[in-house]
């Protein structure tokens, strides 16, 4: 996982990415608030999307197939 704090310290002004960023968040994740994840939008001019997935911080395990399908669809 890429840490937002690391990216913020290196991206300033016109150095923002032109690539779209999609963030995935477990709806029951107690470690991340939607507002915190939305901050990734500051790092790009290429668009930002937040996708929520049922589950907690470890949603990747039970929602693996759903997540892989979503990422694959975005890449197409």
Coordinates of N, CA, C and O in Angstrom, one line a residue:
X1 N 0.8 -1.2 0.0 CA 0.0 0.0 0.0 C 0.9 1.2 0.0 O 1.9 1.3 0.7
X2 N 0.5 2.2 -0.8 CA 1.2 3.5 -0.8 C 0.6 4.4 0.2 O -0.6 4.6 0.3
X3 N 1.5 5.0 1.0 CA 1.0 5.8 2.1 C 0.8 7.2 1.6 O 1.6 7.8 0.9
X4 N -0.4 7.8 1.9 CA -0.7 9.1 1.5 C 0.3 10.2 2.0 O 0.7 11.1 1.3
X5 N 0.8 10.0 3.2 CA 1.7 11.0 3.8 C 3.0 11.1 3.0 O 3.5 12.1 2.8
X6 N 3.4 9.9 2.5 CA 4.7 9.9 1.6 C 4.4 10.6 0.3 O 5.2 11.4 -0.1
X7 N 3.3 10.4 -0.3 CA 3.0 11.0 -1.6 C 2.8 12.5 -1.4 O 3.2 13.3 -2.2
X8 N 2.1 12.9 -0.3 CA 1.9 14.4 -0.1 C 3.2 15.1 0.0 O 3.3 16.3 -0.4
X9 N 4.2 14.5 0.6 CA 5.5 15.2 0.8 C 6.3 15.4 -0.5 O 7.1 16.2 -0.6
X10 N 5.9 14.6 -1.5 CA 6.7 14.7 -2.7 C 5.9 15.3 -3.9 O 6.5 15.7 -4.9
X11 N 4.6 15.5 -3.7 CA 3.8 16.0 -4.8 C 3.3 17.4 -4.4 O 2.6 17.6 -3.4
X12 N 3.7 18.4 -5.2 CA 3.3 19.8 -4.9 C 2.9 20.5 -6.2 O 3.5 20.3 -7.2
X13 N 1.9 21.3 -6.1 CA 1.4 22.1 -7.2 C 1.3 21.4 -8.5 O 0.5 20.5 -8.6
X14 N 2.0 21.8 -9.5 CA 1.9 21.2 -10.8 C 2.5 19.9 -11.0 O 2.6 19.3 -12.0
X15 N 3.1 19.4 -9.9 CA 3.7 18.0 -9.9 C 2.7 16.9 -9.6 O 3.1 15.8 -9.5
X16 N 1.5 17.3 -9.5 CA 0.5 16.2 -9.3 C 0.4 15.3 -10.5 O 0.7 15.7 -11.6
X17 N 0.0 14.1 -10.2 CA -0.1 13.1 -11.2 C -1.3 13.4 -12.2 O -2.3 14.0 -11.8
X18 N -1.1 13.0 -13.4 CA -2.2 13.2 -14.4 C -3.0 11.9 -14.5 O -4.0 11.8 -15.2
X19 N -2.5 10.9 -13.8 CA -3.2 9.5 -13.9 C -4.4 9.5 -12.9 O -4.3 10.2 -11.8
X20 N -5.4 8.8 -13.2 CA -6.5 8.7 -12.3 C -6.1 7.8 -11.1 O -5.3 6.9 -11.3
X21 N -6.7 8.1 -10.0 CA -6.5 7.3 -8.8 C -7.8 6.7 -8.3 O -8.8 7.4 -8.2
X22 N -7.8 5.4 -8.1 CA -9.0 4.8 -7.5 C -8.6 4.2 -6.1 O -7.6 3.5 -6.1
X23 N -9.3 4.5 -5.1 CA -9.0 4.0 -3.8 C -10.1 3.1 -3.4 O -11.3 3.3 -3.7
X24 N -9.7 2.0 -2.7 CA -10.7 1.0 -2.2 C -10.7 1.0 -0.7 O -9.6 1.1 -0.1
X25 N -11.9 1.0 -0.1 CA -12.0 1.1 1.3 C -13.1 0.1 1.8 O -14.2 0.0 1.3
X26 N -12.7 -0.7 2.8 CA -13.7 -1.6 3.5 C -14.7 -0.7 4.3 O -14.3 0.2 5.0
X27 N -16.0 -1.0 4.1 CA -17.0 -0.1 4.7 C -16.9 -0.2 6.3 O -17.3 0.7 6.9
X28 N -16.4 -1.3 6.8 CA -16.3 -1.4 8.3 C -14.8 -1.2 8.8 O -14.5 -1.6 9.9
X29 N -14.0 -0.6 8.0 CA -12.6 -0.4 8.4 C -12.4 0.7 9.4 O -12.7 1.8 9.2
X30 N -12.1 0.3 10.7 CA -12.0 1.3 11.7 C -10.7 2.1 11.6 O -10.6 3.1 12.3
X31 N -9.8 1.8 10.8 CA -8.5 2.5 10.7 C -8.5 3.6 9.7 O -7.5 4.4 9.7
X32 N -9.5 3.7 8.8 CA -9.5 4.7 7.8 C -10.9 5.3 7.7 O -11.9 4.6 7.5
X33 N -10.9 6.6 7.7 CA -12.2 7.3 7.5 C -12.3 7.7 6.0 O -11.3 7.9 5.3
X34 N -13.5 7.8 5.5 CA -13.7 8.2 4.1 C -13.0 9.5 3.8 O -12.4 9.7 2.7
X35 N -13.1 10.5 4.7 CA -12.4 11.8 4.5 C -10.9 11.6 4.3 O -10.3 12.3 3.5
X36 N -10.3 10.7 5.0 CA -8.9 10.5 4.9 C -8.5 9.9 3.5 O -7.6 10.3 2.9
X37 N -9.3 8.9 3.1 CA -9.1 8.3 1.8 C -9.4 9.3 0.7 O -8.7 9.3 -0.3
X38 N -10.4 10.1 0.8 CA -10.7 11.2 -0.2 C -9.5 12.1 -0.4 O -9.4 12.7 -1.5
X39 N -8.6 12.2 0.6 CA -7.5 13.2 0.4 C -6.6 12.8 -0.7 O -5.8 13.6 -1.2
X40 N -6.7 11.5 -1.2 CA -5.9 11.1 -2.4 C -6.2 11.9 -3.6 O -5.4 12.1 -4.5
X41 N -7.4 12.5 -3.6 CA -7.9 13.3 -4.8 C -7.0 14.5 -5.0 O -6.8 15.0 -6.1
X42 N -6.3 15.0 -3.9 CA -5.4 16.2 -4.0 C -4.2 15.9 -4.8 O -3.5 16.8 -5.2
X43 N -3.9 14.6 -5.0 CA -2.6 14.3 -5.6 C -2.7 14.0 -7.1 O -1.7 13.6 -7.7
X44 N -3.8 14.3 -7.7 CA -4.0 14.0 -9.1 C -4.9 15.0 -9.8 O -5.8 15.6 -9.2
X45 N -4.6 15.3 -11.1 CA -5.5 16.1 -11.9 C -6.3 15.1 -12.8 O -7.1 15.6 -13.6
X46 N -6.0 13.8 -12.7 CA -6.6 12.9 -13.7 C -7.9 12.2 -13.2 O -8.4 11.3 -13.8
X47 N -8.4 12.7 -12.1 CA -9.7 12.1 -11.6 C -9.4 11.2 -10.4 O -8.4 10.6 -10.3
X48 N -10.4 11.1 -9.6 CA -10.3 10.3 -8.4 C -11.7 9.6 -8.1 O -12.7 10.2 -8.3
X49 N -11.6 8.3 -7.7 CA -12.8 7.6 -7.4 C -12.5 6.8 -6.1 O -11.4 6.3 -5.9
X50 N -13.6 6.7 -5.3 CA -13.5 5.9 -4.1 C -14.5 4.8 -4.2 O -15.7 5.1 -4.4
X51 N -14.0 3.6 -4.1 CA -14.9 2.4 -4.2 C -14.9 1.8 -2.8 O -13.9 1.6 -2.2
X52 N -16.1 1.6 -2.3 CA -16.2 0.9 -1.0 C -16.6 -0.6 -1.2 O -17.3 -0.9 -2.2
X53 N -16.0 -1.4 -0.3 CA -16.2 -2.8 -0.4 C -16.7 -3.3 1.0 O -16.2 -2.8 2.0
X54 N -17.6 -4.2 1.0 CA -18.1 -4.7 2.3 C -16.9 -5.4 3.1 O -16.1 -6.1 2.5
X55 N -16.8 -5.0 4.3 CA -15.8 -5.7 5.2 C -15.0 -4.7 6.0 O -15.2 -3.4 5.8
X56 N -14.1 -5.2 6.7 CA -13.3 -4.3 7.6 C -11.9 -4.1 6.9 O -11.8 -4.1 5.7
X57 N -10.9 -3.9 7.7 CA -9.6 -3.6 7.2 C -9.0 -4.7 6.4 O -8.2 -4.5 5.5
X58 N -9.5 -5.9 6.6 CA -9.0 -7.1 5.9 C -10.0 -7.6 4.8 O -10.1 -8.8 4.6
X59 N -10.7 -6.7 4.2 CA -11.7 -7.0 3.2 C -11.2 -7.8 2.1 O -11.9 -8.5 1.3
X60 N -9.9 -7.6 1.8 CA -9.2 -8.2 0.7 C -9.4 -9.7 0.6 O -9.5 -10.3 -0.4
X61 N -9.5 -10.4 1.8 CA -9.6 -11.8 1.8 C -10.9 -12.3 1.4 O -11.0 -13.0 0.4
X62 N -12.0 -11.9 2.0 CA -13.3 -12.4 1.6 C -13.9 -11.8 0.3 O -14.7 -12.4 -0.4
X63 N -13.4 -10.6 0.0 CA -13.9 -9.9 -1.2 C -12.9 -9.9 -2.4 O -12.9 -9.1 -3.3
X64 N -12.0 -10.9 -2.4 CA -10.9 -10.9 -3.4 C -11.4 -10.9 -4.8 O -11.0 -10.1 -5.6
X65 N -12.4 -11.8 -5.1 CA -12.9 -11.8 -6.5 C -13.6 -10.5 -6.9 O -13.4 -10.1 -8.0
X66 N -14.4 -10.0 -6.0 CA -15.0 -8.7 -6.3 C -14.0 -7.6 -6.6 O -14.1 -6.8 -7.5
X67 N -13.0 -7.5 -5.7 CA -11.9 -6.5 -5.9 C -11.2 -6.7 -7.2 O -10.9 -5.7 -7.9
X68 N -10.8 -7.9 -7.5 CA -10.0 -8.2 -8.7 C -10.8 -7.8 -9.9 O -10.3 -7.2 -10.9
X69 N -12.1 -8.1 -9.9 CA -13.0 -7.7 -11.0 C -13.1 -6.2 -11.1 O -13.1 -5.7 -12.3
X70 N -13.2 -5.5 -10.0 CA -13.3 -4.0 -10.1 C -12.0 -3.4 -10.6 O -12.0 -2.5 -11.4
X71 N -10.9 -3.9 -10.2 CA -9.6 -3.4 -10.6 C -9.4 -3.7 -12.1 O -9.0 -2.8 -12.9
X72 N -9.7 -4.9 -12.5 CA -9.6 -5.3 -13.9 C -10.5 -4.4 -14.8 O -10.1 -3.9 -15.9
X73 N -11.7 -4.1 -14.4 CA -12.6 -3.3 -15.1 C -12.1 -1.8 -15.2 O -12.2 -1.2 -16.3
X74 N -11.5 -1.3 -14.2 CA -10.9 0.0 -14.2 C -9.7 0.1 -15.2 O -9.5 1.1 -15.9
X75 N -8.9 -1.0 -15.3 CA -7.7 -1.0 -16.1 C -8.1 -1.1 -17.6 O -7.4 -0.7 -18.5
X76 N -9.3 -1.6 -17.9 CA -9.7 -1.8 -19.3 C -10.2 -0.4 -19.7 O -10.2 0.1 -20.7

